[in-house]
XYZ file of C-alpha atoms in Angstrom:
71
model
C 167.458 106.547 205.802
C 168.388 106.454 202.273
C 167.999 103.605 198.977
C 170.057 103.665 197.006
C 170.085 101.861 193.116
C 171.943 100.967 190.570
C 171.684 101.921 187.227
C 169.849 98.835 186.446
C 167.638 99.646 188.947
C 167.079 103.491 188.559
C 165.987 102.880 185.099
C 163.030 99.738 185.718
C 161.723 102.757 187.934
C 161.617 106.041 185.805
C 161.665 103.911 182.764
C 165.417 105.255 180.543
C 167.251 102.813 180.247
C 170.707 102.283 181.474
C 173.404 104.004 178.866
C 170.767 107.897 178.448
C 171.129 107.540 182.103
C 174.903 107.110 182.495
C 175.187 109.753 179.243
C 172.452 111.739 178.709
C 171.415 112.511 182.434
C 174.081 111.981 185.080
C 175.791 116.128 185.436
C 173.193 117.088 183.024
C 170.087 116.767 185.437
C 171.968 114.125 187.752
C 173.775 115.995 190.611
C 176.947 114.112 192.010
C 176.831 114.408 195.679
C 172.934 114.842 195.551
C 170.954 113.069 193.323
C 174.403 110.019 193.165
C 177.410 108.710 194.868
C 180.261 107.101 194.066
C 181.277 104.946 196.901
C 184.874 105.133 198.214
C 185.855 107.527 195.453
C 185.258 104.355 192.391
C 183.920 104.488 189.345
C 180.386 102.777 190.501
C 177.737 104.991 190.493
C 174.372 104.452 193.611
C 171.635 106.219 192.699
C 169.925 108.405 196.014
C 166.328 107.287 195.294
C 164.190 109.654 197.644
C 166.432 112.830 196.020
C 165.765 111.960 192.652
C 162.160 111.005 193.197
C 161.604 113.999 194.875
C 163.664 116.477 191.781
C 161.020 114.757 189.301
C 157.861 115.721 191.418
C 158.907 119.616 191.592
C 156.979 121.510 188.908
C 157.858 125.156 188.116
C 155.316 127.382 187.510
C 157.512 128.912 184.615
C 157.287 126.519 182.519
C 153.361 125.896 183.476
C 152.790 129.782 181.989
C 153.720 129.012 179.100
C 151.444 126.648 177.504
C 148.390 128.689 179.365
C 145.731 129.432 177.228
C 145.324 133.096 177.146
C 141.811 133.367 177.298
């Protein structure tokens, strides 16, 4: 079962302001259908916490390699 959060509830969990989530994260790294839905094709957005959390915890090894020191 999914946990649906409002923008304000998500901002409390990930420590970004609601404004930042709406203006910078939606559609740049949070995608409709995966990370959020618009119920009944309306303006309100509900975020799917489990998908957001899973993607936040993914680590891209190519980024880690860029910051390792060569011995």
